[in-house]
Coordinates of N, CA and C in Angstrom, one line a residue:
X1 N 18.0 -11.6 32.3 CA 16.5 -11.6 32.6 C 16.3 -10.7 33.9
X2 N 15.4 -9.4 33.7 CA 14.9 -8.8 35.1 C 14.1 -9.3 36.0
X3 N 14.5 -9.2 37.0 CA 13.5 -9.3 38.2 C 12.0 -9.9 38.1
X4 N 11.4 -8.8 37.4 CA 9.8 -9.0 37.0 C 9.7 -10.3 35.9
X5 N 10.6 -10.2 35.2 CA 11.0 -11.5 34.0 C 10.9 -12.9 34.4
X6 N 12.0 -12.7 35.8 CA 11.9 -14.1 36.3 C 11.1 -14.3 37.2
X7 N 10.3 -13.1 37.8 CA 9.0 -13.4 39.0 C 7.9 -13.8 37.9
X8 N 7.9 -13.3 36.7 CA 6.6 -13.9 35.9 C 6.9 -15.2 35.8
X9 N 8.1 -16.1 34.8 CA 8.4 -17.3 34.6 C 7.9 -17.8 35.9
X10 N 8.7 -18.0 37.2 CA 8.3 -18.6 38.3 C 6.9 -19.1 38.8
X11 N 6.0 -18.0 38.5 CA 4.8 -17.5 39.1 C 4.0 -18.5 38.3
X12 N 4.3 -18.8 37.1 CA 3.8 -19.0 35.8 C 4.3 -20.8 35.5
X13 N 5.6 -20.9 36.0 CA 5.7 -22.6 36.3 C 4.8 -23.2 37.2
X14 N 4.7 -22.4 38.9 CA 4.1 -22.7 39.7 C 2.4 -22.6 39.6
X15 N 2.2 -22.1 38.9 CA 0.5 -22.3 38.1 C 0.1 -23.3 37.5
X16 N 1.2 -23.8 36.8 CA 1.2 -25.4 36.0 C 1.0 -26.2 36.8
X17 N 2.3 -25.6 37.5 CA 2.2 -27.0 38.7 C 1.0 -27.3 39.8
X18 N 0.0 -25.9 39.9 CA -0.7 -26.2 40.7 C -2.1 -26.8 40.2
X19 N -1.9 -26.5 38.9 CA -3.2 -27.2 38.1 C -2.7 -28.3 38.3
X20 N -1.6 -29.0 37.9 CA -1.7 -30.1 37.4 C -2.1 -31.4 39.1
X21 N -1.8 -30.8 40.1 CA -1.5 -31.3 41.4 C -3.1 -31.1 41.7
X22 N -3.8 -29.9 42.0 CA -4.7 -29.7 42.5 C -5.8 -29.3 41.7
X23 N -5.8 -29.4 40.6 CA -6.7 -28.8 39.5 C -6.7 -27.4 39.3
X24 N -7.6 -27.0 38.3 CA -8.2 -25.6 38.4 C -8.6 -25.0 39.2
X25 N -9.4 -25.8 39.9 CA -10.7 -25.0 40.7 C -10.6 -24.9 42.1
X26 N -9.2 -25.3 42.4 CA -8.9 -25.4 43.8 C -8.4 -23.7 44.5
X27 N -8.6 -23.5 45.6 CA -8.9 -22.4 45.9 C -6.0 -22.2 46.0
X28 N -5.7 -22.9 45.5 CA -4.1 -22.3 45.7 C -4.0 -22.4 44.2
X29 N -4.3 -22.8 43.2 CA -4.6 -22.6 41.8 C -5.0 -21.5 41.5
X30 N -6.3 -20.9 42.0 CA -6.7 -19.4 42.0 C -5.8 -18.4 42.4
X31 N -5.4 -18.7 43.4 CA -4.5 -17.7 44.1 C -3.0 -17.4 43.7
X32 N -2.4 -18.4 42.9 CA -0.9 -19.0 42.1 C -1.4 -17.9 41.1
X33 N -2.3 -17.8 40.3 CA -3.5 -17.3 39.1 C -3.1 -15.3 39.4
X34 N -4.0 -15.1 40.1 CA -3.7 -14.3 40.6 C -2.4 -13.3 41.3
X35 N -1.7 -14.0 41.6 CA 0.1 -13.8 41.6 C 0.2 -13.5 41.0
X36 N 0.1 -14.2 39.2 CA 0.7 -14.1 38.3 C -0.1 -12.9 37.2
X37 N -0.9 -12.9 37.6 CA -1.5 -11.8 37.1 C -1.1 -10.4 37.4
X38 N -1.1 -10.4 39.2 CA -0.2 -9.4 39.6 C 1.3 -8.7 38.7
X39 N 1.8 -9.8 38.2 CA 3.5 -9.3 37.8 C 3.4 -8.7 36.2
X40 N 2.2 -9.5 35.6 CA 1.9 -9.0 34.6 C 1.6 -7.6 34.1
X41 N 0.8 -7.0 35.5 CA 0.6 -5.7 35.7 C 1.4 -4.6 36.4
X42 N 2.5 -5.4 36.8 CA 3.8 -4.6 37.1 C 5.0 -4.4 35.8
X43 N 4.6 -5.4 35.3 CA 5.1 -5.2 33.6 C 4.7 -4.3 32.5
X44 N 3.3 -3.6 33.1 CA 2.6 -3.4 32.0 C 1.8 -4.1 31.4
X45 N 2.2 -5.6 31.1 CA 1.2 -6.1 30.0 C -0.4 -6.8 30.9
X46 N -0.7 -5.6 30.3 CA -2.4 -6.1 30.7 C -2.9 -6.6 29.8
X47 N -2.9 -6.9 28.5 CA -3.2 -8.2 27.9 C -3.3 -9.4 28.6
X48 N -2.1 -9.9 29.1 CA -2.3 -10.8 29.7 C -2.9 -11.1 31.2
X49 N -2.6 -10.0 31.7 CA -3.1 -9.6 33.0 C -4.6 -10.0 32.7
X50 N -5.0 -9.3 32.0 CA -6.5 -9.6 32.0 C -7.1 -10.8 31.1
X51 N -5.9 -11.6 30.5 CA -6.8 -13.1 30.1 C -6.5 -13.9 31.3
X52 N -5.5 -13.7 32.7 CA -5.7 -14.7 33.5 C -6.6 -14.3 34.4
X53 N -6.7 -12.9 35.0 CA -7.6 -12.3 35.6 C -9.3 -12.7 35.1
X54 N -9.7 -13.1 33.8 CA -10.9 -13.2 32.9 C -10.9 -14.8 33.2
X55 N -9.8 -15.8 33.3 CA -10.4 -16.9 33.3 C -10.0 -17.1 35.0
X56 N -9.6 -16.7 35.6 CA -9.7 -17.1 37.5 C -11.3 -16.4 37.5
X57 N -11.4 -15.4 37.2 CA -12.9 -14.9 37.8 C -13.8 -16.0 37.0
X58 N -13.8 -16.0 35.9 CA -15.0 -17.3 35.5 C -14.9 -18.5 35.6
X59 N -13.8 -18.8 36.8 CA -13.5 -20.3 37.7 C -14.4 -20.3 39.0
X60 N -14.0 -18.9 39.4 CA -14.4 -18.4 40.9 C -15.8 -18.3 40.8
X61 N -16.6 -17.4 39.1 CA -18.0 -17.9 39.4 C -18.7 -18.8 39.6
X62 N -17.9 -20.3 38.7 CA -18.3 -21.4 38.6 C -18.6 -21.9 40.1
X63 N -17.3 -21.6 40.5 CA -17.4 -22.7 41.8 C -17.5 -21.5 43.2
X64 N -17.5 -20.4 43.0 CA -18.1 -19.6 44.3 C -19.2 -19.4 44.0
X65 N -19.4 -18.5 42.9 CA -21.1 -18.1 42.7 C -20.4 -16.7 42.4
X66 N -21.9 -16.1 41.2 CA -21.3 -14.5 40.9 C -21.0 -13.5 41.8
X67 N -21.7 -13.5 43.3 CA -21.7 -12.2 43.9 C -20.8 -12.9 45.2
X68 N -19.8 -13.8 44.9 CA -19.1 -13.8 45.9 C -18.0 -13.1 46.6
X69 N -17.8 -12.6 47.6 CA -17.0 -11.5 48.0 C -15.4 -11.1 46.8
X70 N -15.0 -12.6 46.9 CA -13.3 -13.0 46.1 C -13.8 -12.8 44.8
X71 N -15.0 -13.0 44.1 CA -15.6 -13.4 42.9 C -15.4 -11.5 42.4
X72 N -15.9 -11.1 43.0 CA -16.2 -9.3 42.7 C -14.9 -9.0 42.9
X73 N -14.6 -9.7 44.0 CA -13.0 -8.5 43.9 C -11.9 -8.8 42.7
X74 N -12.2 -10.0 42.6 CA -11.3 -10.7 40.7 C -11.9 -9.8 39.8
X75 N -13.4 -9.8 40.0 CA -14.0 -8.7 38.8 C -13.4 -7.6 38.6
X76 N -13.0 -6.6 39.9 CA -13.1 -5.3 39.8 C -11.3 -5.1 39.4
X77 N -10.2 -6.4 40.1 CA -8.8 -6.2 39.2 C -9.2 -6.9 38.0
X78 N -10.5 -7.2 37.2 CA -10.1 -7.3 35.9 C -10.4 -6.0 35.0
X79 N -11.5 -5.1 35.9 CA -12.1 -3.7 35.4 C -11.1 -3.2 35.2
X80 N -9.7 -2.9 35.8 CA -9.0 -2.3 36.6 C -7.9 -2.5 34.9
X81 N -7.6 -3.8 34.5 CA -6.3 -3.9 33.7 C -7.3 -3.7 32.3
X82 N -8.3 -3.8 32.4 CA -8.8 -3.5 31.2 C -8.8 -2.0 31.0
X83 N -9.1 -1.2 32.1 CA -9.1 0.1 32.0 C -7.9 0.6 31.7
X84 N -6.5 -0.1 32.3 CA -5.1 0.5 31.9 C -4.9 0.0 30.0
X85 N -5.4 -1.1 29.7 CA -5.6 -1.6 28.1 C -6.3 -0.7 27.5
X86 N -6.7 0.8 28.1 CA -7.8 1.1 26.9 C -9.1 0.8 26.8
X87 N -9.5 -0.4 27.2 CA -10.7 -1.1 27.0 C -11.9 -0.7 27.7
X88 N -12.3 0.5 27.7 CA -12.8 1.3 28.6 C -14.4 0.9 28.5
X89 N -14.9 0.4 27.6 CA -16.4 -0.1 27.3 C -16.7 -1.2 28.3
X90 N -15.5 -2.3 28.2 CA -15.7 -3.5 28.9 C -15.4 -3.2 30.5
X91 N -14.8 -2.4 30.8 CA -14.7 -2.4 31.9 C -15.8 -1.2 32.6
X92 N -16.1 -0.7 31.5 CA -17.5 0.0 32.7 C -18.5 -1.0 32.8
X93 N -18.8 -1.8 31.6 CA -19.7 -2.8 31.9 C -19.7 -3.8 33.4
X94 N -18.4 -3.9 33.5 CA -17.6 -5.1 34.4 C -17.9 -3.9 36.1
X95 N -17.5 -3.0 36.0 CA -17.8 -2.0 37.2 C -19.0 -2.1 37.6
X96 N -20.0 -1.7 36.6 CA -21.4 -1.5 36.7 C -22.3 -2.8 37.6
X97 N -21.7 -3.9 36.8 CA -22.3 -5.6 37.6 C -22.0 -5.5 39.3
X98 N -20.6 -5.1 38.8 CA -19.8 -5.8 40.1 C -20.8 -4.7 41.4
X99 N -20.7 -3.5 40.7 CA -21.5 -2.6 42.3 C -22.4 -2.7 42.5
X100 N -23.3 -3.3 41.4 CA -24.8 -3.3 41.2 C -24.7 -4.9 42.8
X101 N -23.8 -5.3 42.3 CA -23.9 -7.1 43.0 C -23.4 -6.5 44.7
X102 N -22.3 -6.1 44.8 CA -21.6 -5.4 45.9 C -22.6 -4.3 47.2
X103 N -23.3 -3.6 45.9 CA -24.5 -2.8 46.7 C -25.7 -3.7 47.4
X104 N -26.1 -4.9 46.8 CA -26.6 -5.8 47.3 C -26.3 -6.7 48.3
X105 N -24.8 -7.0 48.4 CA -24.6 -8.3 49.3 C -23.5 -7.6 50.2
X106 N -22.5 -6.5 50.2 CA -21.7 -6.0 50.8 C -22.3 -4.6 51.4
X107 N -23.2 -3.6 50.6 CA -23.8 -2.8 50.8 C -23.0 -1.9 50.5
X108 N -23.5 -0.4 50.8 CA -22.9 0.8 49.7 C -21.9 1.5 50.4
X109 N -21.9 1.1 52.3 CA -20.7 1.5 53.0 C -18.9 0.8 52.9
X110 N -19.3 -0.4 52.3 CA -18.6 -1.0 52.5 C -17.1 -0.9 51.7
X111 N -15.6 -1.3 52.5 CA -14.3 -1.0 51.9 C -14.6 -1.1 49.8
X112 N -14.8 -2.5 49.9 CA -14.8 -3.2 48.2 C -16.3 -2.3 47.6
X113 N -16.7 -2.1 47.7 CA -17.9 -1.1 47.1 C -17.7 0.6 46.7
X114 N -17.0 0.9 48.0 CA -16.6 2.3 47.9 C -15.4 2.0 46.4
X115 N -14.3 0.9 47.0 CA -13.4 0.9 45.9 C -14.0 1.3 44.4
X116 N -15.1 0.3 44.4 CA -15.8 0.1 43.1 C -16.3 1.4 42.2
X117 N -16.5 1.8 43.2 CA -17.8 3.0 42.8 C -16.5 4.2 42.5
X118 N -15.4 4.4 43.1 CA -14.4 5.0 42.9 C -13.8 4.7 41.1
X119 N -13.4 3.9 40.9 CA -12.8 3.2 40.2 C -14.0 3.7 38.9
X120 N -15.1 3.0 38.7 CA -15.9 3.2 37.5 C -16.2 4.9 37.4
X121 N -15.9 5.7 38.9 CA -16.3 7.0 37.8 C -14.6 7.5 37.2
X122 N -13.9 6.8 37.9 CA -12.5 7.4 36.7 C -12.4 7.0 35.4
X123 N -13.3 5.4 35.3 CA -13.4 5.0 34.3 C -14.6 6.0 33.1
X124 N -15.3 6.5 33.9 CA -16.7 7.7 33.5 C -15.5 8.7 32.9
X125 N -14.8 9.1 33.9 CA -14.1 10.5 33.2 C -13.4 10.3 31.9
X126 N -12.6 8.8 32.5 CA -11.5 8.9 30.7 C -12.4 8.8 29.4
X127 N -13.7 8.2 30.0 CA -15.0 8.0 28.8 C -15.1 8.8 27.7
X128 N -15.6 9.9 29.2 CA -15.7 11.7 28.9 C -14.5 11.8 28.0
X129 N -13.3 11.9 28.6 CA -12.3 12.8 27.9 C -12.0 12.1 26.1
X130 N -12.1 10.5 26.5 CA -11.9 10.4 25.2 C -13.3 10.2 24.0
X131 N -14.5 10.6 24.6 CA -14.9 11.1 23.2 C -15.2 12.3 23.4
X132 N -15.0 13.2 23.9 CA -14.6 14.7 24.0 C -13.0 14.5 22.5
X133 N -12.0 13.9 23.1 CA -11.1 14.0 21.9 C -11.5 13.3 20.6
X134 N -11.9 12.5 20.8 CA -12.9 12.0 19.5 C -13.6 12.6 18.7
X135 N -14.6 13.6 19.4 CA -15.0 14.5 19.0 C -14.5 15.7 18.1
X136 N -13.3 16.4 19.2 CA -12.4 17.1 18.1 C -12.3 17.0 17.3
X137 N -11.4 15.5 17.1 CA -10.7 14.9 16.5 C -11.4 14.6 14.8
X138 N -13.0 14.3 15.7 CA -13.6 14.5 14.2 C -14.1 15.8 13.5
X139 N -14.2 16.7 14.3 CA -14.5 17.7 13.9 C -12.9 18.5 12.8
X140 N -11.9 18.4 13.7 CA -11.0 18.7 12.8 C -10.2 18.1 11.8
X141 N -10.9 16.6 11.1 CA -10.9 16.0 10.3 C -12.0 16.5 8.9
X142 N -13.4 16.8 9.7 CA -13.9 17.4 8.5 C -13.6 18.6 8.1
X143 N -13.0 19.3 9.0 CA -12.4 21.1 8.4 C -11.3 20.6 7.5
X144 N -10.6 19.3 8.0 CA -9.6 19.2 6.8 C -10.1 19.0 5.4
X145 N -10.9 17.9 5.7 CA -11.7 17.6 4.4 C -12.3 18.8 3.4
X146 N -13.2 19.6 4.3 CA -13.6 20.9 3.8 C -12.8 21.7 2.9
X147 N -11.4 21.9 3.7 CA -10.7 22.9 3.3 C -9.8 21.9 2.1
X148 N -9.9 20.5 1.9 CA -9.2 19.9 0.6 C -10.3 20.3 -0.4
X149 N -11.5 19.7 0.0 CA -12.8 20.1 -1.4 C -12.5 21.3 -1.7
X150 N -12.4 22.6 -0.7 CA -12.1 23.6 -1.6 C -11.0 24.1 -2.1
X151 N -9.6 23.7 -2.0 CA -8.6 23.7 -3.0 C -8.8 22.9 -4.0
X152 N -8.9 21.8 -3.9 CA -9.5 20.6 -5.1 C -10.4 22.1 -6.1
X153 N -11.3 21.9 -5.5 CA -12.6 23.0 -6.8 C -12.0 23.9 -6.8
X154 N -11.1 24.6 -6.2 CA -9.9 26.0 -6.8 C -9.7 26.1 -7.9
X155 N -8.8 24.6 -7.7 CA -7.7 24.1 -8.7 C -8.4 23.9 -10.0
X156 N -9.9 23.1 -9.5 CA -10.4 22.6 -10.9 C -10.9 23.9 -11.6
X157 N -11.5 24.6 -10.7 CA -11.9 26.1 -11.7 C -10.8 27.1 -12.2
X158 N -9.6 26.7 -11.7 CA -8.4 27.7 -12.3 C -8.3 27.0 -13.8
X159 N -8.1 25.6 -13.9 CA -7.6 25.1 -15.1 C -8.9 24.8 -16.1
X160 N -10.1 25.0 -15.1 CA -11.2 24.2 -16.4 C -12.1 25.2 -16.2
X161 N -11.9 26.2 -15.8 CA -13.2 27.8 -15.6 C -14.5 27.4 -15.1
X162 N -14.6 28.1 -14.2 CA -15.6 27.8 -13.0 C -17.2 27.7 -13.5
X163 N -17.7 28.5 -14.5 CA -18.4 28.9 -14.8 C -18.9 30.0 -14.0
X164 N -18.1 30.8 -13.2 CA -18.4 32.0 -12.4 C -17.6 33.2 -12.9
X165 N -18.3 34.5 -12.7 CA -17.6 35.2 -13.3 C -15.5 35.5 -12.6
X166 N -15.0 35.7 -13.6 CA -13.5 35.8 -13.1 C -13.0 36.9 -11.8
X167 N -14.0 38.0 -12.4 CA -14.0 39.7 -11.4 C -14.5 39.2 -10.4
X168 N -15.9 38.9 -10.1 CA -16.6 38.9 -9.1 C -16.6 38.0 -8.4
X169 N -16.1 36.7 -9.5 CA -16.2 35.7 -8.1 C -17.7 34.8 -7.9
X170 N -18.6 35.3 -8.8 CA -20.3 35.4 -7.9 C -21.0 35.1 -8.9
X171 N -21.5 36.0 -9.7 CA -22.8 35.5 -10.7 C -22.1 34.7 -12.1
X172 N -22.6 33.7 -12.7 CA -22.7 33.0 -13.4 C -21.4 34.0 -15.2
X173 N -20.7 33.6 -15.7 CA -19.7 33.6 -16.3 C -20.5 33.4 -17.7
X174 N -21.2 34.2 -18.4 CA -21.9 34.1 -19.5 C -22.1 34.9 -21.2
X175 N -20.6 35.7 -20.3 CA -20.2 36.5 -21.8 C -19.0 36.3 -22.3
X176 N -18.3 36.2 -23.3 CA -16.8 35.8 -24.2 C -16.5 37.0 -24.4
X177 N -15.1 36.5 -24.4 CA -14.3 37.7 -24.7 C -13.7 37.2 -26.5
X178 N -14.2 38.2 -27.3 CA -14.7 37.8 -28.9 C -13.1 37.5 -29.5
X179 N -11.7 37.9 -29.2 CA -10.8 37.8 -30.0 C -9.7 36.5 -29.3
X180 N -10.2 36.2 -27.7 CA -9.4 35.0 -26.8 C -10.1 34.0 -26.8
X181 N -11.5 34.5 -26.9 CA -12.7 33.1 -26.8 C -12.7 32.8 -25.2
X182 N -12.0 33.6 -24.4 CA -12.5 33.0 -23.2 C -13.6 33.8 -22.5
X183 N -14.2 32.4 -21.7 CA -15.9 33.0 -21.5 C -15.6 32.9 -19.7
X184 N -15.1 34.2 -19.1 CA -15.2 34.1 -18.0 C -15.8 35.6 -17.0
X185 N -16.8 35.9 -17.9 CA -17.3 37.7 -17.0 C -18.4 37.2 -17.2
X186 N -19.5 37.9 -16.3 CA -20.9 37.9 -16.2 C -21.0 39.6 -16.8
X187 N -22.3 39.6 -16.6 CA -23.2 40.9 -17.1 C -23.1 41.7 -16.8
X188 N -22.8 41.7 -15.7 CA -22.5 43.3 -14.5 C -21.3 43.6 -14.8
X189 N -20.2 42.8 -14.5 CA -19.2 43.1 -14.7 C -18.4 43.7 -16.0
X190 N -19.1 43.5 -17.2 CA -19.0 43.5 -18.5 C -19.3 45.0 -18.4
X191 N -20.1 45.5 -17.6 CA -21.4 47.0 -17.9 C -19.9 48.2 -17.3
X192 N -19.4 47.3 -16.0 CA -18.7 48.0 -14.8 C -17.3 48.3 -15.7
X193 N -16.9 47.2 -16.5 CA -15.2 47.1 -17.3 C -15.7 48.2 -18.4
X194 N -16.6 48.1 -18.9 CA -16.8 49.0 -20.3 C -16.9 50.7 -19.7
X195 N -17.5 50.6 -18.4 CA -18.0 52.3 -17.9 C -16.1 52.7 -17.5
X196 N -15.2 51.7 -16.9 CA -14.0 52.2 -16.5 C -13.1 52.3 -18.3
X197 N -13.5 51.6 -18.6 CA -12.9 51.9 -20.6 C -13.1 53.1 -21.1
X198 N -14.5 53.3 -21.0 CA -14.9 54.6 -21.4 C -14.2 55.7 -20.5
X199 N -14.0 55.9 -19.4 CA -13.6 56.5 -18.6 C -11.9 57.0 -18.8
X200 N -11.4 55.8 -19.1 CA -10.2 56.0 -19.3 C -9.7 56.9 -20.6
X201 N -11.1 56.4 -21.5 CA -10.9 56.8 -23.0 C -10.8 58.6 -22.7
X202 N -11.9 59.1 -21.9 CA -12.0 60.3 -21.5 C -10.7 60.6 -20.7
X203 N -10.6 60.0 -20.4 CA -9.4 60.8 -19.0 C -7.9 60.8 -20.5
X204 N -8.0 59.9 -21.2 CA -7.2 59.8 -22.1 C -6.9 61.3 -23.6
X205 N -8.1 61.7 -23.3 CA -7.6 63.1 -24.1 C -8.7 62.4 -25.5
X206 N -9.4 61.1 -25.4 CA -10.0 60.9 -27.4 C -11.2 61.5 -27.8
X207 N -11.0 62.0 -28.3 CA -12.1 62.6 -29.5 C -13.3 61.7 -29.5
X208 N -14.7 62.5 -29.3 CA -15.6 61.2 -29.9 C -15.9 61.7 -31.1
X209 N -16.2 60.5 -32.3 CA -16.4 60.9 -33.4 C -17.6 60.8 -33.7
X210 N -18.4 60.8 -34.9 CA -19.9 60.6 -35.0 C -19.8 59.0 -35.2
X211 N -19.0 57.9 -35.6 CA -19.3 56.4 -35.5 C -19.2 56.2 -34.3
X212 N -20.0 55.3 -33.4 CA -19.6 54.9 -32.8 C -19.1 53.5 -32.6
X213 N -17.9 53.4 -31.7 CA -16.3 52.2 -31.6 C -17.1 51.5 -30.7
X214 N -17.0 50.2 -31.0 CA -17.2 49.7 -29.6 C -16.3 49.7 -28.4
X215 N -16.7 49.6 -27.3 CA -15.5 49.6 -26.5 C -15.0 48.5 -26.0
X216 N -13.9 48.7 -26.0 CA -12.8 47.3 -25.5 C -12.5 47.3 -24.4
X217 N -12.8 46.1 -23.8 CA -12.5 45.1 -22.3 C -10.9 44.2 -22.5
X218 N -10.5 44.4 -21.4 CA -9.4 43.9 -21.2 C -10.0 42.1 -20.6
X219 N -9.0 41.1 -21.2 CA -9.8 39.7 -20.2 C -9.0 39.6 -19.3
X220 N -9.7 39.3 -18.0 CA -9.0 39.2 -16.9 C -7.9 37.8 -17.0
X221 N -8.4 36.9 -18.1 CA -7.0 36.2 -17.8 C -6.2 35.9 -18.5
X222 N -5.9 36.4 -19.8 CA -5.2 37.2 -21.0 C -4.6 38.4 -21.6
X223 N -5.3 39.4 -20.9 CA -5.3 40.6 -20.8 C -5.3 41.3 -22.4
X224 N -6.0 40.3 -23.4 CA -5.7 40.8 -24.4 C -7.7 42.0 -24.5
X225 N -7.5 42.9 -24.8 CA -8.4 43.8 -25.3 C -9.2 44.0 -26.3
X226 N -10.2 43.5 -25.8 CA -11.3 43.0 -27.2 C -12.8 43.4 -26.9
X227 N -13.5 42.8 -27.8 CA -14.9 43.6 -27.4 C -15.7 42.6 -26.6
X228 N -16.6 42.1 -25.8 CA -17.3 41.5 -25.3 C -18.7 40.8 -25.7
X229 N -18.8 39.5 -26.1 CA -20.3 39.7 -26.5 C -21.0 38.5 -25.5
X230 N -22.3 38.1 -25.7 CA -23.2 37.0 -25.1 C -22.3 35.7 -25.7
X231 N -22.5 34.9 -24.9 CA -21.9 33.8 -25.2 C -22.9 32.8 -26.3
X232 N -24.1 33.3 -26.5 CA -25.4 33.0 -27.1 C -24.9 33.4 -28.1
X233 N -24.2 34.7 -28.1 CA -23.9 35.4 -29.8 C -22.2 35.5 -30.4
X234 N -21.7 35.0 -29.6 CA -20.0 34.3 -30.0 C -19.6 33.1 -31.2
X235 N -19.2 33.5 -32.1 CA -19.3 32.3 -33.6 C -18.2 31.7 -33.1
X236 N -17.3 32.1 -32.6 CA -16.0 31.4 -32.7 C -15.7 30.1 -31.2
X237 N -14.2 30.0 -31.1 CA -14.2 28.9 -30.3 C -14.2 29.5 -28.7
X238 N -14.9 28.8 -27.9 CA -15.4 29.2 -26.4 C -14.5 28.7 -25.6
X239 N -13.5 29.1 -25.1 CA -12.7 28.5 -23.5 C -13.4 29.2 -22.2
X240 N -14.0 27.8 -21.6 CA -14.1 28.3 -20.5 C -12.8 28.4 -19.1

């Protein structure tokens, strides 16, 4: 057992003992209380620190009165282990009484007031800082989110076609390609594939004859070369 191990046990017998001898509310029961609170917060555990700290101060109200000098100063070490717990709501509330009380009956020069007033704006800053990281924190929760919806809709328009054109990306996906059945080019794009077809046909050395061929589009995701029509005017089967 360390040091602090056996100053808590001790501290913590002699508490028993002083209830049981002198009661609760006796001013060496408070103070035994107190002790032991002390070691708790040399331990770290301010849990407990602050349930004995929480019930000596609402002994001390009972029987000193709220704005009693000892009464505020129990307050401000219970502000104090609540603030190292995290508990940062309860303990500005607990700051706020205590100065509001301290400014009144000790006044605003005084050692325990200055403490006070010290103490709740550090409590103000961690405030700040932690919903400043909160904030982040939510912020770059929804960019994750964001950026899953749009892999998610990637994914669903890779395997189940967007209804957007495949080229562009952009306007609506409403012409088939007549020999794959896949329906993934818009209108412009159909005009743009057919002018580079024809283009090629030219650059290719062919003859025009008096019939005219229709010209063949490549599908962007098949690659097989076919003619293009409205999806309004497609008899066969449609993959989008």
């Amino acid at each position: 057992m360390g040091k602090l191990e056996e100053a808590a046990q001790i501290y913590g017998e002699n508490l028993e003992a002083q209830k049981r001898v002198d009661g609760e509310e006796h001013p060496h029961t408070l103070t035994a209380a107190s002790s032991l609170a002390s070691v708790f917060v040399d331990q770290n555990k301010f849990s407990e620190a602050a349930r004995v700290y929480r019930e000596t101060m609402e002994v001390r109200t009972r029987v000193l009165g709220a704005e009693h000098i000892i009464t505020l100063e129990t307050a401000n070490n219970l502000a104090y282990v609540l603030q190292a717990n995290g508990e940062l709501a309860e303990a500005d509330q607990i700051l706020r009484r205590t100065l509001t009380a301290q400014n009144r009956v000790l006044g605003p020069e005084h050692k325990d007031t200055r403490i006070t007033a010290g103490n709740l704006r550090k409590v103000e800053r961690e405030q700040g800082k932690r919903d400043a990281l909160a904030k982040e924190k939510e912020k770059e929760e929804k960019k994750k989110a964001q950026a899953e919806r749009e892999r998610e809709k990637e994914e669903r328009d890779e395997e189940e076609g967007t209804g957007r054109c495949s080229i562009c990306l952009d306007a609506s996906a409403d012409w088939v390609f007549e020999i794959c059945g896949h329906k993934c080019i818009c209108k412009s794009c159909v005009r743009k594939q057919k002018e580079k077809a024809q283009l090629a046909a030219g650059a290719a050395g062919k003859k025009k004859t008096g019939r005219r061929k229709p010209v063949l589009v490549p599908c962007p995701l098949c690659r097989v070369e076919t003619r293009v029509v409205p999806s309004s005017r497609h008899e066969g089967d449609v993959y989008e």
